[in-house]
C-alpha cells in the first residue's frame, strides 16, 4: 500500500505545481495591470513597484492554492481512469475510497500550512502593501502636467499650498508655459487668481519644490467676506514657489490595521473587546431606560458591526484552507466518472466550481458582515455545500466504471439532463 500511496502523491505533485504556477501567474498579471497606472509616471525608484508586486503575491497564493488542489485532483484521477489504472486497481481489490486517504492527509497538511500562512505571513504583507500603496498615492507626478486647458492639481502633502494650474501650451523639452492661469485655493477665505502670458517652470536639485517664473500678467485677489473689493496687481515678472510638490518618494509608518491585516490572536482580542464594550453599552442603556435612544442604538450597531466583521475574517482564515480537503472529496469522484473529457473538461469543471465557491464566499462574507446570517456561516457555507456533494459522490465512487463509450462530454450532458428530469418525472 505504501507503493500505491507514493504513486498517487507523485501523480498529483506535477499537476499541482503546474496549476499553482499558471493560476498565480494569471491573477498576478491581472494585479499588475490594475496597479500599473497608479505606479507609472511618478518617478518612483525601481524597487518600489517591484516591492508592490512582491507584496501582492501572498494574497494571490492564498486564493490560488486551493484552486490548484482541485485542478491537480481532477487531472490526475482523470488520467488514471482514462488509462484504465483505476479499473485495474478495482479489479485487484483496492477500495477507491481507501485511495483517497493519502490525498486527504496531504490536503489536511496543506490546509494546516495555509492556516499558519494566513495567520502569520498574509496579515503582515497586506499591512505593508497598504502602507506602500498609501505612500505611492501621496507621491505627486510633477512631470505629468497636461496642457490645452487641462487643470493640473499642484498641492503639497499637507495641503498648506494648493494650486490649480491651467496652461494653453506646455513645452516639456524647455519647461516653457504659455497662456497660464493659476488658481490659489490654499486659503478658503481668499480667492487669488494669477494670469500670465508665459513662464518657465523648474525644480530644485532634490526635485521636491517647483519654481514658476511668470511674465506679463496680473494677480486678482478677492476676499470672500467683501466680494465688492477686488485687488488687482500687474507685473512684468513674478516668482512663485510650491514646496513639496516634487515626486520624492517617502515611506511612512501607519499603525492602523484593517481586519485583513490582523492575526488570529489580534482578531480574537478585538472580538472580545468589542463584546465587552457592547455589553457595557447595553447595561448603560438598560439602567438609564434609554433603549430607544439614537446614540445608544448607533453605538450598539457600530460595535455589533465590528464583531461581525472581525468574526467573519477570523473564520475565513480557516475556511479557505479547509477548501483543500473539500476539493479532494469533490474532485476525485467527478474525474473518475468523466475521465475522457481531457484537459478541456478539467478546465471547465474547475472554472464552474471556482466560480460558485468564491461567489458564495464573497456573498456569505457580505451577509456575515451585515449580520444577516451568523458570522461563521458566511465563510463556511461554500465548504458545507461542496462538502456534502463530495461525501455523496465519494459514497458512489466505487460504482463508477470507465469504458470507451462513457465519461466524455456527451456522457456529462446526458448525466446533467437526467438530474433535472428525475424530479420532473416524480412530480
CSV table of C-alpha atoms in Angstrom, one decimal:
chain,number,residue,atom,x,y,z
A,1,UNK,CA,0.0,0.0,0.0
A,2,UNK,CA,2.9,2.3,0.6
A,3,UNK,CA,3.9,2.0,-3.1
A,4,UNK,CA,0.4,2.9,-4.2
A,5,UNK,CA,0.4,5.9,-1.8
A,6,UNK,CA,3.7,7.2,-3.1
A,7,UNK,CA,2.5,6.7,-6.7
A,8,UNK,CA,-0.7,8.7,-6.0
A,9,UNK,CA,1.2,11.5,-4.4
A,10,UNK,CA,3.7,11.7,-7.2
A,11,UNK,CA,0.9,11.7,-9.8
A,12,UNK,CA,-0.5,14.8,-8.2
A,13,UNK,CA,2.7,16.8,-7.5
A,14,UNK,CA,3.3,17.8,-11.1
A,15,UNK,CA,-0.2,18.9,-12.0
A,16,UNK,CA,-0.4,20.7,-8.6
A,17,UNK,CA,2.8,22.8,-9.2
A,18,UNK,CA,1.8,23.5,-12.8
A,19,UNK,CA,-1.8,24.6,-11.9
A,20,UNK,CA,-0.5,26.7,-9.0
A,21,UNK,CA,2.0,28.4,-11.3
A,22,UNK,CA,-0.5,29.1,-14.0
A,23,UNK,CA,-3.3,30.3,-11.8
A,24,UNK,CA,-1.0,32.5,-9.7
A,25,UNK,CA,0.6,33.9,-12.9
A,26,UNK,CA,-2.8,34.8,-14.4
A,27,UNK,CA,-4.0,36.6,-11.3
A,28,UNK,CA,-0.6,38.2,-10.9
A,29,UNK,CA,-0.8,39.7,-14.4
A,30,UNK,CA,-4.3,41.0,-13.6
A,31,UNK,CA,-2.9,42.6,-10.4
A,32,UNK,CA,0.0,44.2,-12.3
A,33,UNK,CA,-2.5,45.6,-14.9
A,34,UNK,CA,-4.5,47.2,-12.1
A,35,UNK,CA,-1.6,48.6,-10.2
A,36,UNK,CA,0.5,49.8,-13.1
A,37,UNK,CA,-1.5,53.0,-13.8
A,38,UNK,CA,-1.0,54.1,-10.2
A,39,UNK,CA,2.7,53.5,-10.3
A,40,UNK,CA,3.6,54.9,-13.7
A,41,UNK,CA,4.7,58.5,-14.2
A,42,UNK,CA,5.7,59.2,-10.6
A,43,UNK,CA,9.4,58.8,-10.9
A,44,UNK,CA,9.5,56.1,-8.3
A,45,UNK,CA,12.6,54.0,-7.6
A,46,UNK,CA,12.6,50.7,-9.4
A,47,UNK,CA,12.4,48.8,-6.0
A,48,UNK,CA,9.1,50.4,-5.2
A,49,UNK,CA,6.9,48.8,-8.0
A,50,UNK,CA,8.9,45.6,-7.6
A,51,UNK,CA,8.0,45.5,-3.9
A,52,UNK,CA,4.4,46.3,-4.6
A,53,UNK,CA,4.3,43.3,-6.9
A,54,UNK,CA,6.1,41.1,-4.5
A,55,UNK,CA,3.7,42.0,-1.6
A,56,UNK,CA,0.7,41.3,-3.8
A,57,UNK,CA,1.8,37.6,-4.3
A,58,UNK,CA,0.9,36.2,-0.8
A,59,UNK,CA,-2.8,37.3,-1.2
A,60,UNK,CA,-2.9,35.7,-4.7
A,61,UNK,CA,-1.3,32.5,-3.5
A,62,UNK,CA,-3.8,32.2,-0.6
A,63,UNK,CA,-6.6,32.1,-3.2
A,64,UNK,CA,-4.9,30.0,-5.9
A,65,UNK,CA,-3.6,27.2,-3.8
A,66,UNK,CA,-7.0,25.6,-3.1
A,67,UNK,CA,-7.7,26.0,-6.8
A,68,UNK,CA,-4.5,24.2,-7.7
A,69,UNK,CA,-5.5,21.3,-5.5
A,70,UNK,CA,-8.8,20.8,-7.4
A,71,UNK,CA,-7.1,21.0,-10.8
A,72,UNK,CA,-4.4,18.5,-9.7
A,73,UNK,CA,-7.0,16.0,-8.4
A,74,UNK,CA,-9.2,16.3,-11.5
A,75,UNK,CA,-6.3,15.9,-13.9
A,76,UNK,CA,-4.5,13.1,-12.1
A,77,UNK,CA,-7.6,11.0,-11.5
A,78,UNK,CA,-9.0,11.5,-15.0
A,79,UNK,CA,-5.7,10.4,-16.5
A,80,UNK,CA,-5.5,7.3,-14.3
A,81,UNK,CA,-9.1,6.4,-15.2
A,82,UNK,CA,-8.6,7.1,-18.9
A,83,UNK,CA,-5.5,4.8,-18.8
A,84,UNK,CA,-7.6,2.1,-17.1
A,85,UNK,CA,-5.4,2.2,-14.0
A,86,UNK,CA,-8.4,2.8,-11.7
A,87,UNK,CA,-10.1,-0.2,-13.3
A,88,UNK,CA,-7.1,-2.4,-12.7
A,89,UNK,CA,-6.9,-1.3,-9.1
A,90,UNK,CA,-10.6,-2.1,-8.6
A,91,UNK,CA,-10.0,-5.5,-10.2
A,92,UNK,CA,-7.2,-6.1,-7.7
A,93,UNK,CA,-9.5,-5.5,-4.8
A,94,UNK,CA,-8.3,-1.9,-4.0
A,95,UNK,CA,-11.0,0.2,-2.4
A,96,UNK,CA,-11.2,3.5,-4.2
A,97,UNK,CA,-12.3,5.3,-1.1
A,98,UNK,CA,-9.1,4.0,0.6
A,99,UNK,CA,-7.1,5.6,-2.2
A,100,UNK,CA,-8.4,9.0,-1.1
A,101,UNK,CA,-6.8,8.7,2.3
A,102,UNK,CA,-3.3,9.7,1.3
A,103,UNK,CA,-4.7,12.7,-0.6
A,104,UNK,CA,-6.9,13.8,2.3
A,105,UNK,CA,-3.9,13.6,4.6
A,106,UNK,CA,-1.8,15.6,2.2
A,107,UNK,CA,-4.7,18.1,1.9
A,108,UNK,CA,-5.0,18.4,5.6
A,109,UNK,CA,-1.3,19.1,6.0
A,110,UNK,CA,-1.5,21.7,3.2
A,111,UNK,CA,-4.6,23.2,5.0
A,112,UNK,CA,-2.6,23.5,8.3
A,113,UNK,CA,0.3,25.2,6.5
A,114,UNK,CA,-2.2,27.6,4.9
A,115,UNK,CA,-3.8,28.4,8.2
A,116,UNK,CA,-0.3,29.3,9.5
A,117,UNK,CA,0.4,31.3,6.3
A,118,UNK,CA,-2.9,33.2,6.6
A,119,UNK,CA,-2.2,33.9,10.3
A,120,UNK,CA,1.5,35.0,10.2
A,121,UNK,CA,2.5,35.9,6.7
A,122,UNK,CA,-0.6,37.3,5.0
A,123,UNK,CA,-1.6,39.9,7.5
A,124,UNK,CA,1.9,41.4,7.6
A,125,UNK,CA,2.3,41.5,3.9
A,126,UNK,CA,-1.2,43.0,3.5
A,127,UNK,CA,-0.3,45.7,6.0
A,128,UNK,CA,3.0,46.5,4.3
A,129,UNK,CA,1.2,46.6,0.9
A,130,UNK,CA,-1.4,49.0,2.2
A,131,UNK,CA,1.2,51.3,3.7
A,132,UNK,CA,3.2,51.2,0.4
A,133,UNK,CA,0.2,52.0,-1.8
A,134,UNK,CA,-0.7,54.9,0.5
A,135,UNK,CA,2.8,56.3,0.2
A,136,UNK,CA,2.8,55.9,-3.6
A,137,UNK,CA,-0.6,57.6,-3.9
A,138,UNK,CA,0.7,60.6,-1.9
A,139,UNK,CA,3.6,61.0,-4.3
A,140,UNK,CA,2.9,63.8,-6.8
A,141,UNK,CA,3.5,63.2,-10.5
A,142,UNK,CA,5.0,66.6,-11.4
A,143,UNK,CA,6.0,65.6,-14.9
A,144,UNK,CA,2.5,64.5,-15.9
A,145,UNK,CA,1.2,68.1,-16.2
A,146,UNK,CA,-1.0,68.5,-19.3
A,147,UNK,CA,-1.7,71.5,-21.5
A,148,UNK,CA,-4.6,72.7,-23.6
A,149,UNK,CA,-6.9,73.9,-20.8
A,150,UNK,CA,-6.5,70.8,-18.6
A,151,UNK,CA,-6.5,71.8,-15.0
A,152,UNK,CA,-3.4,70.4,-13.1
A,153,UNK,CA,-3.6,69.9,-9.4
A,154,UNK,CA,-0.4,71.2,-7.6
A,155,UNK,CA,-0.5,70.6,-3.9
A,156,UNK,CA,1.8,69.8,-1.0
A,157,UNK,CA,1.3,66.7,1.1
A,158,UNK,CA,-0.3,68.7,3.9
A,159,UNK,CA,-2.3,70.9,1.5
A,160,UNK,CA,-0.7,74.0,3.1
A,161,UNK,CA,-0.3,75.1,-0.5
A,162,UNK,CA,-2.8,74.1,-3.1
A,163,UNK,CA,-2.9,75.5,-6.6
A,164,UNK,CA,-4.8,74.6,-9.8
A,165,UNK,CA,-2.7,75.4,-12.9
A,166,UNK,CA,-4.0,75.6,-16.4
A,167,UNK,CA,-1.9,76.4,-19.5
A,168,UNK,CA,-2.7,76.6,-23.1
A,169,UNK,CA,0.7,75.1,-24.0
A,170,UNK,CA,3.4,73.3,-22.1
A,171,UNK,CA,6.8,72.6,-23.8
A,172,UNK,CA,8.2,69.6,-21.9
A,173,UNK,CA,11.6,70.0,-23.5
A,174,UNK,CA,12.2,73.6,-22.4
A,175,UNK,CA,9.7,73.7,-19.5
A,176,UNK,CA,8.1,76.8,-21.1
A,177,UNK,CA,4.4,77.6,-20.5
A,178,UNK,CA,2.1,79.9,-22.4
A,179,UNK,CA,-1.4,81.2,-21.6
A,180,UNK,CA,-1.1,80.5,-17.8
A,181,UNK,CA,-3.9,80.7,-15.3
A,182,UNK,CA,-3.3,79.7,-11.6
A,183,UNK,CA,-6.0,79.4,-9.0
A,184,UNK,CA,-4.7,79.6,-5.4
A,185,UNK,CA,-7.2,77.6,-3.3
A,186,UNK,CA,-5.0,77.3,-0.2
A,187,UNK,CA,-7.0,79.9,1.8
A,188,UNK,CA,-10.7,79.3,1.9
A,189,UNK,CA,-11.3,83.0,2.8
A,190,UNK,CA,-9.3,84.4,-0.1
A,191,UNK,CA,-9.8,83.9,-3.8
A,192,UNK,CA,-6.5,84.5,-5.6
A,193,UNK,CA,-6.1,84.1,-9.4
A,194,UNK,CA,-2.9,84.7,-11.3
A,195,UNK,CA,-2.9,85.3,-15.1
A,196,UNK,CA,0.3,85.3,-17.1
A,197,UNK,CA,1.2,85.4,-20.8
A,198,UNK,CA,4.1,83.0,-20.4
A,199,UNK,CA,6.5,81.5,-18.0
A,200,UNK,CA,9.1,78.8,-17.1
A,201,UNK,CA,9.0,76.0,-14.5
A,202,UNK,CA,12.0,74.4,-12.8
A,203,UNK,CA,12.7,72.2,-9.8
A,204,UNK,CA,15.3,72.3,-7.1
A,205,UNK,CA,18.2,69.8,-7.0
A,206,UNK,CA,16.2,67.4,-4.8
A,207,UNK,CA,13.3,67.8,-7.2
A,208,UNK,CA,10.9,68.4,-4.3
A,209,UNK,CA,10.0,72.1,-4.9
A,210,UNK,CA,8.5,73.7,-8.0
A,211,UNK,CA,9.6,77.2,-9.1
A,212,UNK,CA,7.5,79.2,-11.5
A,213,UNK,CA,8.8,82.3,-13.3
A,214,UNK,CA,5.8,84.2,-14.8
A,215,UNK,CA,5.9,87.1,-17.3
A,216,UNK,CA,3.4,89.8,-18.3
A,217,UNK,CA,0.5,89.1,-16.1
A,218,UNK,CA,-1.7,90.2,-13.2
A,219,UNK,CA,-2.9,88.9,-9.8
A,220,UNK,CA,-6.6,89.2,-8.8
A,221,UNK,CA,-7.3,88.9,-5.1
A,222,UNK,CA,-10.8,88.9,-3.6
A,223,UNK,CA,-11.8,88.4,0.0
A,224,UNK,CA,-15.0,86.3,0.3
A,225,UNK,CA,-16.3,88.4,3.1
A,226,UNK,CA,-16.1,91.5,1.0
A,227,UNK,CA,-16.7,90.4,-2.7
A,228,UNK,CA,-17.0,94.0,-3.8
A,229,UNK,CA,-13.4,94.8,-3.0
A,230,UNK,CA,-11.1,93.5,-5.7
A,231,UNK,CA,-7.3,94.0,-5.6
A,232,UNK,CA,-5.6,93.7,-8.9
A,233,UNK,CA,-1.8,93.8,-9.3
A,234,UNK,CA,0.0,93.9,-12.7
A,235,UNK,CA,3.5,92.6,-13.0
A,236,UNK,CA,6.2,92.1,-15.7
A,237,UNK,CA,7.9,89.2,-13.9
A,238,UNK,CA,7.0,87.3,-10.8
A,239,UNK,CA,8.4,84.3,-9.0
A,240,UNK,CA,6.2,81.6,-7.3
A,241,UNK,CA,7.4,78.6,-5.3
A,242,UNK,CA,5.4,75.4,-4.4
A,243,UNK,CA,7.2,73.4,-1.7
A,244,UNK,CA,6.9,69.6,-1.5
A,245,UNK,CA,5.4,69.2,-5.0
A,246,UNK,CA,8.1,67.0,-6.4
A,247,UNK,CA,7.9,63.3,-6.9
A,248,UNK,CA,10.1,62.4,-4.0
A,249,UNK,CA,9.0,59.1,-2.6
A,250,UNK,CA,8.9,58.9,1.3
A,251,UNK,CA,8.0,56.0,3.5
A,252,UNK,CA,5.6,56.5,6.4
A,253,UNK,CA,4.5,54.4,9.4
A,254,UNK,CA,0.9,53.7,9.9
A,255,UNK,CA,-0.2,51.7,12.9
A,256,UNK,CA,-3.8,51.3,11.8
A,257,UNK,CA,-4.7,47.8,10.6
A,258,UNK,CA,-7.8,46.6,8.9
A,259,UNK,CA,-9.3,43.2,9.7
A,260,UNK,CA,-7.4,41.6,6.8
A,261,UNK,CA,-4.1,42.9,8.3
A,262,UNK,CA,-4.7,41.2,11.7
A,263,UNK,CA,-3.6,37.8,13.0
A,264,UNK,CA,-5.9,35.3,14.7
A,265,UNK,CA,-4.9,36.5,18.2
A,266,UNK,CA,-5.4,40.1,17.3
A,267,UNK,CA,-8.9,39.4,15.8
A,268,UNK,CA,-9.9,37.3,18.8
A,269,UNK,CA,-8.8,40.2,21.1
A,270,UNK,CA,-10.7,42.7,19.1
A,271,UNK,CA,-13.8,40.5,19.1
A,272,UNK,CA,-13.6,40.0,22.9
A,273,UNK,CA,-13.1,43.8,23.5
A,274,UNK,CA,-16.0,44.7,21.2
A,275,UNK,CA,-18.2,42.2,23.0
A,276,UNK,CA,-17.3,43.7,26.4
A,277,UNK,CA,-18.0,47.2,25.1
A,278,UNK,CA,-21.3,46.1,23.7
A,279,UNK,CA,-22.3,44.5,27.0
A,280,UNK,CA,-21.4,47.7,28.9
A,281,UNK,CA,-23.4,49.9,26.4
A,282,UNK,CA,-26.5,47.6,26.8
A,283,UNK,CA,-26.2,47.8,30.6
A,284,UNK,CA,-25.9,51.5,30.5
A,285,UNK,CA,-28.9,51.8,28.2
A,286,UNK,CA,-31.0,49.5,30.3
A,287,UNK,CA,-30.0,51.3,33.5
A,288,UNK,CA,-31.0,54.6,32.2
A,289,UNK,CA,-34.1,53.3,30.5
A,290,UNK,CA,-32.9,54.7,27.1
A,291,UNK,CA,-33.0,51.6,25.0
A,292,UNK,CA,-34.6,53.6,22.2
A,293,UNK,CA,-32.0,56.4,22.3
A,294,UNK,CA,-30.4,57.1,18.9
A,295,UNK,CA,-27.0,57.5,20.5
A,296,UNK,CA,-27.1,54.1,22.2
A,297,UNK,CA,-28.6,52.4,19.1
A,298,UNK,CA,-25.9,53.8,16.9
A,299,UNK,CA,-23.2,52.7,19.3
A,300,UNK,CA,-24.6,49.2,19.6
A,301,UNK,CA,-24.9,48.9,15.8
A,302,UNK,CA,-21.2,50.0,15.4
A,303,UNK,CA,-19.9,47.5,17.9
A,304,UNK,CA,-22.0,44.7,16.5
A,305,UNK,CA,-20.8,45.5,13.0
A,306,UNK,CA,-17.2,45.3,14.3
A,307,UNK,CA,-17.9,42.0,16.0
A,308,UNK,CA,-19.4,40.6,12.8
A,309,UNK,CA,-16.5,41.8,10.6
A,310,UNK,CA,-13.8,40.5,12.8
A,311,UNK,CA,-15.6,37.2,13.3
A,312,UNK,CA,-16.0,36.7,9.6
A,313,UNK,CA,-12.3,37.4,8.9
A,314,UNK,CA,-11.3,35.0,11.8
A,315,UNK,CA,-13.4,32.1,10.3
A,316,UNK,CA,-12.2,32.9,6.8
A,317,UNK,CA,-8.6,32.2,7.8
A,318,UNK,CA,-9.7,28.6,8.5
A,319,UNK,CA,-12.5,28.2,5.9
A,320,UNK,CA,-10.4,28.9,2.8
A,321,UNK,CA,-7.6,26.5,3.7
A,322,UNK,CA,-10.2,23.8,4.5
A,323,UNK,CA,-11.3,24.0,0.9
A,324,UNK,CA,-8.2,21.9,0.0
A,325,UNK,CA,-9.9,18.9,1.7
A,326,UNK,CA,-13.3,19.7,0.2
A,327,UNK,CA,-11.8,19.9,-3.3
A,328,UNK,CA,-10.2,16.5,-2.9
A,329,UNK,CA,-13.6,15.0,-1.9
A,330,UNK,CA,-15.4,16.5,-4.9
A,331,UNK,CA,-12.7,16.3,-7.5
A,332,UNK,CA,-11.8,12.6,-7.4
A,333,UNK,CA,-15.4,11.3,-7.9
A,334,UNK,CA,-16.0,13.7,-10.8
A,335,UNK,CA,-12.7,12.8,-12.5
A,336,UNK,CA,-13.5,9.0,-12.2
A,337,UNK,CA,-17.0,9.5,-13.5
A,338,UNK,CA,-16.0,11.6,-16.5
A,339,UNK,CA,-12.4,10.7,-17.5
A,340,UNK,CA,-12.5,11.1,-21.2
A,341,UNK,CA,-13.2,14.8,-21.5
A,342,UNK,CA,-9.5,15.7,-21.4
A,343,UNK,CA,-8.0,18.9,-20.3
A,344,UNK,CA,-11.0,20.8,-21.5
A,345,UNK,CA,-13.3,19.1,-19.1
A,346,UNK,CA,-10.8,19.7,-16.2
A,347,UNK,CA,-10.7,23.4,-17.0
A,348,UNK,CA,-14.5,23.7,-17.4
A,349,UNK,CA,-15.3,21.8,-14.2
A,350,UNK,CA,-12.6,23.8,-12.3
A,351,UNK,CA,-13.9,27.1,-13.5
A,352,UNK,CA,-17.5,26.2,-12.6
A,353,UNK,CA,-16.6,25.1,-9.1
A,354,UNK,CA,-14.2,28.0,-8.6
A,355,UNK,CA,-16.9,30.5,-9.7
A,356,UNK,CA,-19.6,29.0,-7.5
A,357,UNK,CA,-17.3,28.6,-4.5
A,358,UNK,CA,-15.8,32.1,-4.5
A,359,UNK,CA,-19.0,33.9,-5.4
A,360,UNK,CA,-20.6,32.1,-2.5
A,361,UNK,CA,-17.7,33.0,-0.3
A,362,UNK,CA,-17.9,36.7,-1.2
A,363,UNK,CA,-21.7,36.8,-0.8
A,364,UNK,CA,-21.5,34.9,2.5
A,365,UNK,CA,-18.8,37.3,3.8
A,366,UNK,CA,-21.0,40.3,2.9
A,367,UNK,CA,-24.1,38.8,4.6
A,368,UNK,CA,-22.0,37.8,7.7
A,369,UNK,CA,-20.6,41.4,7.9
A,370,UNK,CA,-24.1,42.8,7.9
A,371,UNK,CA,-25.4,40.3,10.5
A,372,UNK,CA,-28.0,38.8,8.1
A,373,UNK,CA,-26.5,35.3,8.8
A,374,UNK,CA,-24.2,34.2,11.6
A,375,UNK,CA,-20.6,35.3,11.0
A,376,UNK,CA,-19.2,31.8,11.0
A,377,UNK,CA,-21.8,30.6,8.3
A,378,UNK,CA,-20.6,33.1,5.7
A,379,UNK,CA,-17.1,31.7,5.1
A,380,UNK,CA,-18.1,28.1,5.9
A,381,UNK,CA,-21.3,27.9,3.8
A,382,UNK,CA,-19.4,27.0,0.5
A,383,UNK,CA,-17.5,24.3,2.3
A,384,UNK,CA,-20.7,22.8,3.8
A,385,UNK,CA,-22.3,22.8,0.3
A,386,UNK,CA,-19.5,21.3,-1.6
A,387,UNK,CA,-18.5,19.0,1.3
A,388,UNK,CA,-22.0,17.4,1.3
A,389,UNK,CA,-21.8,16.9,-2.5
A,390,UNK,CA,-18.3,15.5,-2.2
A,391,UNK,CA,-19.3,13.0,0.5
A,392,UNK,CA,-22.3,11.8,-1.5
A,393,UNK,CA,-20.1,11.5,-4.6
A,394,UNK,CA,-17.4,9.5,-2.6
A,395,UNK,CA,-20.1,7.1,-1.4
A,396,UNK,CA,-20.8,6.3,-5.1
A,397,UNK,CA,-17.2,6.3,-6.4
A,398,UNK,CA,-16.8,2.6,-6.3
A,399,UNK,CA,-19.9,2.1,-8.5
A,400,UNK,CA,-18.4,4.1,-11.4
A,401,UNK,CA,-16.7,2.3,-14.3
A,402,UNK,CA,-14.6,3.6,-17.2
A,403,UNK,CA,-15.3,2.5,-20.8
A,404,UNK,CA,-14.6,3.7,-24.3
A,405,UNK,CA,-18.2,4.7,-24.6
A,406,UNK,CA,-18.7,6.8,-21.4
A,407,UNK,CA,-17.0,9.5,-19.4
A,408,UNK,CA,-16.9,12.1,-22.2
A,409,UNK,CA,-18.7,15.4,-22.9
A,410,UNK,CA,-21.9,13.6,-24.2
A,411,UNK,CA,-22.0,11.4,-21.1
A,412,UNK,CA,-21.7,14.5,-18.9
A,413,UNK,CA,-24.5,16.2,-20.9
A,414,UNK,CA,-26.8,13.2,-20.5
A,415,UNK,CA,-26.0,12.9,-16.8
A,416,UNK,CA,-26.8,16.6,-16.1
A,417,UNK,CA,-30.1,16.3,-18.1
A,418,UNK,CA,-31.1,13.2,-16.2
A,419,UNK,CA,-30.6,15.1,-12.9
A,420,UNK,CA,-33.2,17.6,-14.0
A,421,UNK,CA,-35.5,15.0,-15.5
A,422,UNK,CA,-35.8,12.8,-12.4
A,423,UNK,CA,-37.6,15.4,-10.2
A,424,UNK,CA,-39.9,16.2,-13.1
A,425,UNK,CA,-40.9,12.6,-13.6
A,426,UNK,CA,-41.6,12.2,-9.9
A,427,UNK,CA,-43.8,15.3,-9.9
